[in-house]
């Protein structure tokens, strides 16, 4: 005789149909058990994920007694029951024959695992010790293409005659952070198996990627905690209706962190990149957060952008912090023009006797390099620092260098960037934010680090002084620099012996 099975379900997402309940159609388990299960809402923040139940969604139920006497060679890979949504209603997709014999008349516990559009049962399943792992598709070294996975541990059920009642009330997020790269381009979505996203936060932190979900075979009431799939923030893509989804275990960032998203196509090792600053994130297993980025915002050719760069849409990429600093709000070192050593030590007297390429008794004579006038010394007509005399190139290598006077002028142009005097983490300076289309979320912070003159370190917190790599040809004892105070940003030429900040750039 056919039995009626009712699954009384609240909305899984906050954006679902409020507290309405849906009924499963008339169906029967293999052992004639009726089901009456209530499913609680997830966090209200999950409405960023989707707007309702979707075709292919599943609830996998593992009841007390699952694999209680399992061995490596003889174990039940499948959950006790899989409920599947077909686009309009929930149905029992499968159920193991032994379920009724393991249910307790006094009640018991079970775990529920909700899947997205993927089929967890199609994952490769491997037993290691007492743990059963479900391995999603893999790209390269420890990069999984994992779907969103949410689970509810330690749920209690009661069994009244032939009706099983349960209330799934607490959800945990095995994948707590979703990045959706929005695109309607079918050709891009077809490459999902080859696309990997890396999320780098600040200088040395990464989002935590998802790896293989795992259950303890003998203690089946929770999802086993496991380490990150890799330590470099790389997660494989999953094609969805509105773009490419990347599901991470967690991601944490503060407003001062520069977050860099690098999209790698493993088929040809090409990269596209997008970066943003001023966004705080705290996605953990007890909450869920999702963000979306238009595919068009990713810049082609970004594989050549060194770590620590910010793309403002200008002719060069600007470093996120000063030379010698480890974060944007640190002052960093102080450097003489054409000098490659940090002269922060005020015990050093920065006069003309302590100046690179100068042997004279005063500022108007004795110059041996970077000179355009014979009265000043040996003429070589070099007007831009060579790599060996560029503090940024010597310290960082690669394509890093000091910006030219023209590049500083481009940055100061208010058609290109806005300059706002502000305080970040107690440090005064200018927030320089791009006005270029496609780059308006990107900005750098220039701290008011002051400058070194003679034996003094002055104007710290109130003024910023940043060298260019350009010589002042009218008076080669001077070089061009940018200076600022709270009410003024300008350029000028100053003595090459002074110690000032350096903000590197890269091509």
PDB file of C-alpha atoms in Angstrom, residues 139-374:
ATOM      1  CA  UNK A 139      42.481  21.053 -11.068  1.00  0.00           C
ATOM      2  CA  UNK A 140      46.232  20.967 -10.645  1.00  0.00           C
ATOM      3  CA  UNK A 141      47.633  20.870  -7.119  1.00  0.00           C
ATOM      4  CA  UNK A 142      44.883  20.842  -4.447  1.00  0.00           C
ATOM      5  CA  UNK A 143      42.419  23.113  -6.245  1.00  0.00           C
ATOM      6  CA  UNK A 144      38.841  21.799  -5.976  1.00  0.00           C
ATOM      7  CA  UNK A 145      35.786  22.872  -7.962  1.00  0.00           C
ATOM      8  CA  UNK A 146      33.474  22.723  -4.941  1.00  0.00           C
ATOM      9  CA  UNK A 147      29.836  23.717  -4.772  1.00  0.00           C
ATOM     10  CA  UNK A 148      28.206  25.423  -1.824  1.00  0.00           C
ATOM     11  CA  UNK A 149      27.874  22.944   1.031  1.00  0.00           C
ATOM     12  CA  UNK A 150      25.775  23.580   4.130  1.00  0.00           C
ATOM     13  CA  UNK A 151      25.112  21.074   6.882  1.00  0.00           C
ATOM     14  CA  UNK A 152      23.045  20.737  10.037  1.00  0.00           C
ATOM     15  CA  UNK A 153      24.638  18.514  12.711  1.00  0.00           C
ATOM     16  CA  UNK A 154      23.137  16.638  15.650  1.00  0.00           C
ATOM     17  CA  UNK A 155      19.474  16.917  14.708  1.00  0.00           C
ATOM     18  CA  UNK A 156      17.013  15.013  16.919  1.00  0.00           C
ATOM     19  CA  UNK A 157      14.152  12.908  15.567  1.00  0.00           C
ATOM     20  CA  UNK A 158      11.215  11.125  17.193  1.00  0.00           C
ATOM     21  CA  UNK A 159       9.422   8.050  15.864  1.00  0.00           C
ATOM     22  CA  UNK A 160       5.695   7.878  16.604  1.00  0.00           C
ATOM     23  CA  UNK A 161       4.448   4.580  15.230  1.00  0.00           C
ATOM     24  CA  UNK A 162       5.381   4.896  11.547  1.00  0.00           C
ATOM     25  CA  UNK A 163       5.852   8.698  11.422  1.00  0.00           C
ATOM     26  CA  UNK A 164       9.322  10.198  11.802  1.00  0.00           C
ATOM     27  CA  UNK A 165       9.314  13.814  12.986  1.00  0.00           C
ATOM     28  CA  UNK A 166      12.322  16.117  13.051  1.00  0.00           C
ATOM     29  CA  UNK A 167      13.238  19.781  13.187  1.00  0.00           C
ATOM     30  CA  UNK A 168      16.370  20.867  11.327  1.00  0.00           C
ATOM     31  CA  UNK A 169      17.066  24.105  13.190  1.00  0.00           C
ATOM     32  CA  UNK A 170      20.805  24.873  13.007  1.00  0.00           C
ATOM     33  CA  UNK A 171      22.871  25.276   9.849  1.00  0.00           C
ATOM     34  CA  UNK A 172      26.645  25.365   9.523  1.00  0.00           C
ATOM     35  CA  UNK A 173      28.405  26.682   6.438  1.00  0.00           C
ATOM     36  CA  UNK A 174      31.158  24.456   5.148  1.00  0.00           C
ATOM     37  CA  UNK A 175      31.454  26.999   2.346  1.00  0.00           C
ATOM     38  CA  UNK A 176      30.886  30.365   4.032  1.00  0.00           C
ATOM     39  CA  UNK A 177      32.013  32.724   1.267  1.00  0.00           C
ATOM     40  CA  UNK A 178      30.896  32.899  -2.345  1.00  0.00           C
ATOM     41  CA  UNK A 179      32.396  34.974  -5.134  1.00  0.00           C
ATOM     42  CA  UNK A 180      30.206  35.191  -8.217  1.00  0.00           C
ATOM     43  CA  UNK A 181      31.896  36.457 -11.352  1.00  0.00           C
ATOM     44  CA  UNK A 182      28.883  37.591 -13.342  1.00  0.00           C
ATOM     45  CA  UNK A 183      28.816  36.893 -17.073  1.00  0.00           C
ATOM     46  CA  UNK A 184      26.322  35.890 -19.747  1.00  0.00           C
ATOM     47  CA  UNK A 185      29.102  34.702 -22.041  1.00  0.00           C
ATOM     48  CA  UNK A 186      28.478  30.994 -22.570  1.00  0.00           C
ATOM     49  CA  UNK A 187      32.019  30.524 -23.888  1.00  0.00           C
ATOM     50  CA  UNK A 188      33.429  31.744 -20.561  1.00  0.00           C
ATOM     51  CA  UNK A 189      31.106  29.530 -18.511  1.00  0.00           C
ATOM     52  CA  UNK A 190      32.046  26.491 -20.611  1.00  0.00           C
ATOM     53  CA  UNK A 191      35.644  26.945 -19.436  1.00  0.00           C
ATOM     54  CA  UNK A 192      34.665  26.554 -15.752  1.00  0.00           C
ATOM     55  CA  UNK A 193      36.649  23.317 -15.392  1.00  0.00           C
ATOM     56  CA  UNK A 194      39.816  25.229 -16.322  1.00  0.00           C
ATOM     57  CA  UNK A 195      39.229  28.431 -14.334  1.00  0.00           C
ATOM     58  CA  UNK A 196      40.762  29.035 -10.900  1.00  0.00           C
ATOM     59  CA  UNK A 197      40.313  32.112  -8.716  1.00  0.00           C
ATOM     60  CA  UNK A 198      42.941  33.262  -6.230  1.00  0.00           C
ATOM     61  CA  UNK A 199      41.976  35.708  -3.451  1.00  0.00           C
ATOM     62  CA  UNK A 200      44.861  37.487  -1.752  1.00  0.00           C
ATOM     63  CA  UNK A 201      44.129  39.760   1.233  1.00  0.00           C
ATOM     64  CA  UNK A 202      46.777  42.353   2.011  1.00  0.00           C
ATOM     65  CA  UNK A 203      50.407  41.359   1.629  1.00  0.00           C
ATOM     66  CA  UNK A 204      50.431  37.829   3.002  1.00  0.00           C
ATOM     67  CA  UNK A 205      46.918  36.514   3.701  1.00  0.00           C
ATOM     68  CA  UNK A 206      44.584  34.453   1.541  1.00  0.00           C
ATOM     69  CA  UNK A 207      40.981  33.319   1.567  1.00  0.00           C
ATOM     70  CA  UNK A 208      40.643  29.705   2.719  1.00  0.00           C
ATOM     71  CA  UNK A 209      39.603  27.442  -0.179  1.00  0.00           C
ATOM     72  CA  UNK A 210      37.243  24.472   0.115  1.00  0.00           C
ATOM     73  CA  UNK A 211      38.604  20.968  -0.027  1.00  0.00           C
ATOM     74  CA  UNK A 212      36.895  17.591   0.228  1.00  0.00           C
ATOM     75  CA  UNK A 213      33.883  17.272   2.592  1.00  0.00           C
ATOM     76  CA  UNK A 214      34.478  14.458   5.050  1.00  0.00           C
ATOM     77  CA  UNK A 215      32.378  12.440   7.515  1.00  0.00           C
ATOM     78  CA  UNK A 216      33.582  10.343  10.399  1.00  0.00           C
ATOM     79  CA  UNK A 217      32.261   6.895   9.560  1.00  0.00           C
ATOM     80  CA  UNK A 218      31.785   5.842  13.165  1.00  0.00           C
ATOM     81  CA  UNK A 219      30.655   9.179  14.574  1.00  0.00           C
ATOM     82  CA  UNK A 220      28.369  10.216  11.770  1.00  0.00           C
ATOM     83  CA  UNK A 221      26.635  13.186  13.393  1.00  0.00           C
ATOM     84  CA  UNK A 222      28.945  15.937  12.171  1.00  0.00           C
ATOM     85  CA  UNK A 223      31.097  16.980   9.261  1.00  0.00           C
ATOM     86  CA  UNK A 224      34.738  16.394  10.055  1.00  0.00           C
ATOM     87  CA  UNK A 225      36.862  19.524  10.251  1.00  0.00           C
ATOM     88  CA  UNK A 226      39.653  19.508   7.707  1.00  0.00           C
ATOM     89  CA  UNK A 227      42.450  21.771   6.558  1.00  0.00           C
ATOM     90  CA  UNK A 228      42.397  24.222   3.678  1.00  0.00           C
ATOM     91  CA  UNK A 229      42.698  22.691   0.210  1.00  0.00           C
ATOM     92  CA  UNK A 230      45.757  24.880  -0.421  1.00  0.00           C
ATOM     93  CA  UNK A 231      47.506  27.767   1.304  1.00  0.00           C
ATOM     94  CA  UNK A 232      47.418  30.233  -1.587  1.00  0.00           C
ATOM     95  CA  UNK A 233      43.711  31.115  -1.816  1.00  0.00           C
ATOM     96  CA  UNK A 234      42.964  29.187  -5.039  1.00  0.00           C
ATOM     97  CA  UNK A 235      39.477  27.771  -5.682  1.00  0.00           C
ATOM     98  CA  UNK A 236      38.020  26.153  -8.811  1.00  0.00           C
ATOM     99  CA  UNK A 237      35.000  27.525 -10.674  1.00  0.00           C
ATOM    100  CA  UNK A 238      31.475  26.112 -10.802  1.00  0.00           C
ATOM    101  CA  UNK A 239      29.329  27.237 -13.739  1.00  0.00           C
ATOM    102  CA  UNK A 240      25.977  28.681 -12.652  1.00  0.00           C
ATOM    103  CA  UNK A 241      23.138  30.368 -14.537  1.00  0.00           C
ATOM    104  CA  UNK A 242      24.425  33.898 -13.925  1.00  0.00           C
ATOM    105  CA  UNK A 243      28.171  33.308 -14.151  1.00  0.00           C
ATOM    106  CA  UNK A 244      31.053  31.531 -12.429  1.00  0.00           C
ATOM    107  CA  UNK A 245      30.813  30.720  -8.727  1.00  0.00           C
ATOM    108  CA  UNK A 246      33.747  30.117  -6.375  1.00  0.00           C
ATOM    109  CA  UNK A 247      32.926  28.728  -2.927  1.00  0.00           C
ATOM    110  CA  UNK A 248      35.455  29.278  -0.124  1.00  0.00           C
ATOM    111  CA  UNK A 249      35.494  27.965   3.436  1.00  0.00           C
ATOM    112  CA  UNK A 250      36.126  31.436   4.834  1.00  0.00           C
ATOM    113  CA  UNK A 251      37.517  34.887   4.088  1.00  0.00           C
ATOM    114  CA  UNK A 252      38.448  37.692   6.467  1.00  0.00           C
ATOM    115  CA  UNK A 253      39.515  41.221   5.536  1.00  0.00           C
ATOM    116  CA  UNK A 254      39.511  44.683   7.102  1.00  0.00           C
ATOM    117  CA  UNK A 255      38.748  48.044   5.500  1.00  0.00           C
ATOM    118  CA  UNK A 256      42.464  48.780   5.107  1.00  0.00           C
ATOM    119  CA  UNK A 257      43.255  45.520   3.280  1.00  0.00           C
ATOM    120  CA  UNK A 258      43.796  45.498  -0.466  1.00  0.00           C
ATOM    121  CA  UNK A 259      41.985  42.426  -1.839  1.00  0.00           C
ATOM    122  CA  UNK A 260      43.305  41.086  -5.139  1.00  0.00           C
ATOM    123  CA  UNK A 261      41.227  38.633  -7.213  1.00  0.00           C
ATOM    124  CA  UNK A 262      43.247  36.812  -9.881  1.00  0.00           C
ATOM    125  CA  UNK A 263      41.343  34.648 -12.391  1.00  0.00           C
ATOM    126  CA  UNK A 264      43.625  32.034 -13.949  1.00  0.00           C
ATOM    127  CA  UNK A 265      42.770  30.000 -17.063  1.00  0.00           C
ATOM    128  CA  UNK A 266      44.787  26.823 -16.551  1.00  0.00           C
ATOM    129  CA  UNK A 267      44.353  25.786 -20.202  1.00  0.00           C
ATOM    130  CA  UNK A 268      46.754  28.518 -21.359  1.00  0.00           C
ATOM    131  CA  UNK A 269      47.974  29.915 -17.993  1.00  0.00           C
ATOM    132  CA  UNK A 270      46.558  33.361 -18.788  1.00  0.00           C
ATOM    133  CA  UNK A 271      45.347  35.670 -16.027  1.00  0.00           C
ATOM    134  CA  UNK A 272      42.882  38.456 -15.443  1.00  0.00           C
ATOM    135  CA  UNK A 273      42.874  40.521 -12.269  1.00  0.00           C
ATOM    136  CA  UNK A 274      40.659  42.793 -10.212  1.00  0.00           C
ATOM    137  CA  UNK A 275      41.492  44.503  -6.917  1.00  0.00           C
ATOM    138  CA  UNK A 276      39.503  46.427  -4.330  1.00  0.00           C
ATOM    139  CA  UNK A 277      40.219  48.179  -1.035  1.00  0.00           C
ATOM    140  CA  UNK A 278      37.885  49.368   1.717  1.00  0.00           C
ATOM    141  CA  UNK A 279      35.779  46.216   1.992  1.00  0.00           C
ATOM    142  CA  UNK A 280      35.531  44.321   5.296  1.00  0.00           C
ATOM    143  CA  UNK A 281      34.680  40.617   5.319  1.00  0.00           C
ATOM    144  CA  UNK A 282      34.084  38.115   8.080  1.00  0.00           C
ATOM    145  CA  UNK A 283      32.706  34.923   6.567  1.00  0.00           C
ATOM    146  CA  UNK A 284      32.860  31.916   8.906  1.00  0.00           C
ATOM    147  CA  UNK A 285      30.951  28.659   9.281  1.00  0.00           C
ATOM    148  CA  UNK A 286      28.215  30.317  11.358  1.00  0.00           C
ATOM    149  CA  UNK A 287      27.382  32.912   8.709  1.00  0.00           C
ATOM    150  CA  UNK A 288      27.466  33.283   4.973  1.00  0.00           C
ATOM    151  CA  UNK A 289      28.540  36.163   2.765  1.00  0.00           C
ATOM    152  CA  UNK A 290      28.510  36.520  -1.007  1.00  0.00           C
ATOM    153  CA  UNK A 291      29.842  39.138  -3.374  1.00  0.00           C
ATOM    154  CA  UNK A 292      29.534  39.537  -7.137  1.00  0.00           C
ATOM    155  CA  UNK A 293      32.019  41.052  -9.593  1.00  0.00           C
ATOM    156  CA  UNK A 294      31.301  41.708 -13.256  1.00  0.00           C
ATOM    157  CA  UNK A 295      33.589  39.697 -15.508  1.00  0.00           C
ATOM    158  CA  UNK A 296      34.272  42.899 -17.477  1.00  0.00           C
ATOM    159  CA  UNK A 297      36.079  44.399 -14.450  1.00  0.00           C
ATOM    160  CA  UNK A 298      38.863  41.838 -14.661  1.00  0.00           C
ATOM    161  CA  UNK A 299      41.844  43.325 -16.485  1.00  0.00           C
ATOM    162  CA  UNK A 300      43.436  41.245 -19.220  1.00  0.00           C
ATOM    163  CA  UNK A 301      47.156  40.697 -18.955  1.00  0.00           C
ATOM    164  CA  UNK A 302      47.152  41.094 -15.203  1.00  0.00           C
ATOM    165  CA  UNK A 303      49.514  38.145 -14.906  1.00  0.00           C
ATOM    166  CA  UNK A 304      52.346  40.650 -15.214  1.00  0.00           C
ATOM    167  CA  UNK A 305      51.169  42.693 -12.231  1.00  0.00           C
ATOM    168  CA  UNK A 306      53.481  41.996  -9.270  1.00  0.00           C
ATOM    169  CA  UNK A 307      52.042  41.241  -5.860  1.00  0.00           C
ATOM    170  CA  UNK A 308      51.361  44.412  -3.911  1.00  0.00           C
ATOM    171  CA  UNK A 309      50.294  46.518  -6.884  1.00  0.00           C
ATOM    172  CA  UNK A 310      47.051  48.467  -7.304  1.00  0.00           C
ATOM    173  CA  UNK A 311      45.666  49.125 -10.773  1.00  0.00           C
ATOM    174  CA  UNK A 312      44.269  52.659 -10.935  1.00  0.00           C
ATOM    175  CA  UNK A 313      43.754  52.518 -14.689  1.00  0.00           C
ATOM    176  CA  UNK A 314      46.809  54.715 -15.299  1.00  0.00           C
ATOM    177  CA  UNK A 315      50.003  54.198 -17.290  1.00  0.00           C
ATOM    178  CA  UNK A 316      51.693  52.304 -14.427  1.00  0.00           C
ATOM    179  CA  UNK A 317      50.627  50.178 -11.477  1.00  0.00           C
ATOM    180  CA  UNK A 318      51.181  51.794  -8.082  1.00  0.00           C
ATOM    181  CA  UNK A 319      52.452  49.897  -5.040  1.00  0.00           C
ATOM    182  CA  UNK A 320      50.014  49.572  -2.169  1.00  0.00           C
ATOM    183  CA  UNK A 321      52.563  50.809   0.396  1.00  0.00           C
ATOM    184  CA  UNK A 322      55.784  52.789   0.691  1.00  0.00           C
ATOM    185  CA  UNK A 323      59.187  51.260   0.117  1.00  0.00           C
ATOM    186  CA  UNK A 324      60.306  49.709   3.406  1.00  0.00           C
ATOM    187  CA  UNK A 325      56.727  49.388   4.721  1.00  0.00           C
ATOM    188  CA  UNK A 326      54.713  46.185   5.163  1.00  0.00           C
ATOM    189  CA  UNK A 327      51.257  47.765   4.971  1.00  0.00           C
ATOM    190  CA  UNK A 328      49.705  50.966   3.534  1.00  0.00           C
ATOM    191  CA  UNK A 329      49.636  52.840   6.847  1.00  0.00           C
ATOM    192  CA  UNK A 330      53.333  52.305   7.660  1.00  0.00           C
ATOM    193  CA  UNK A 331      55.689  55.164   6.784  1.00  0.00           C
ATOM    194  CA  UNK A 332      58.464  52.959   5.422  1.00  0.00           C
ATOM    195  CA  UNK A 333      62.014  54.164   4.890  1.00  0.00           C
ATOM    196  CA  UNK A 334      63.576  57.483   3.861  1.00  0.00           C
ATOM    197  CA  UNK A 335      65.902  57.617   0.871  1.00  0.00           C
ATOM    198  CA  UNK A 336      68.172  60.192  -0.734  1.00  0.00           C
ATOM    199  CA  UNK A 337      67.779  60.799  -4.444  1.00  0.00           C
ATOM    200  CA  UNK A 338      70.004  58.248  -6.256  1.00  0.00           C
ATOM    201  CA  UNK A 339      70.620  56.580  -2.888  1.00  0.00           C
ATOM    202  CA  UNK A 340      69.508  52.999  -2.239  1.00  0.00           C
ATOM    203  CA  UNK A 341      69.973  52.802   1.535  1.00  0.00           C
ATOM    204  CA  UNK A 342      67.364  53.736   4.135  1.00  0.00           C
ATOM    205  CA  UNK A 343      68.597  56.851   5.985  1.00  0.00           C
ATOM    206  CA  UNK A 344      65.935  56.878   8.718  1.00  0.00           C
ATOM    207  CA  UNK A 345      68.671  57.010  11.374  1.00  0.00           C
ATOM    208  CA  UNK A 346      68.803  60.640  12.549  1.00  0.00           C
ATOM    209  CA  UNK A 347      72.377  60.017  13.689  1.00  0.00           C
ATOM    210  CA  UNK A 348      73.319  60.402  10.030  1.00  0.00           C
ATOM    211  CA  UNK A 349      73.749  64.045   9.023  1.00  0.00           C
ATOM    212  CA  UNK A 350      72.270  64.394   5.540  1.00  0.00           C
ATOM    213  CA  UNK A 351      74.402  67.277   4.322  1.00  0.00           C
ATOM    214  CA  UNK A 352      76.314  67.645   1.054  1.00  0.00           C
ATOM    215  CA  UNK A 353      79.191  65.555   2.369  1.00  0.00           C
ATOM    216  CA  UNK A 354      76.819  62.592   2.688  1.00  0.00           C
ATOM    217  CA  UNK A 355      75.171  62.572  -0.748  1.00  0.00           C
ATOM    218  CA  UNK A 356      75.349  60.035  -3.589  1.00  0.00           C
ATOM    219  CA  UNK A 357      77.530  61.095  -6.533  1.00  0.00           C
ATOM    220  CA  UNK A 358      78.717  64.310  -4.900  1.00  0.00           C
ATOM    221  CA  UNK A 359      82.316  65.171  -3.985  1.00  0.00           C
ATOM    222  CA  UNK A 360      82.233  68.961  -3.863  1.00  0.00           C
ATOM    223  CA  UNK A 361      82.253  71.350  -0.936  1.00  0.00           C
ATOM    224  CA  UNK A 362      78.866  72.834  -1.799  1.00  0.00           C
ATOM    225  CA  UNK A 363      75.706  71.987  -3.684  1.00  0.00           C
ATOM    226  CA  UNK A 364      76.796  73.722  -6.920  1.00  0.00           C
ATOM    227  CA  UNK A 365      79.924  71.692  -7.627  1.00  0.00           C
ATOM    228  CA  UNK A 366      81.395  68.217  -7.500  1.00  0.00           C
ATOM    229  CA  UNK A 367      78.560  66.247  -9.110  1.00  0.00           C
ATOM    230  CA  UNK A 368      79.848  63.063 -10.783  1.00  0.00           C
ATOM    231  CA  UNK A 369      76.560  61.607 -12.118  1.00  0.00           C
ATOM    232  CA  UNK A 370      73.170  62.929 -13.200  1.00  0.00           C
ATOM    233  CA  UNK A 371      74.461  66.324 -14.276  1.00  0.00           C
ATOM    234  CA  UNK A 372      73.468  68.563 -17.180  1.00  0.00           C
ATOM    235  CA  UNK A 373      75.662  71.601 -16.469  1.00  0.00           C
ATOM    236  CA  UNK A 374      79.471  71.790 -16.626  1.00  0.00           C
TER     237      UNK A 374
END
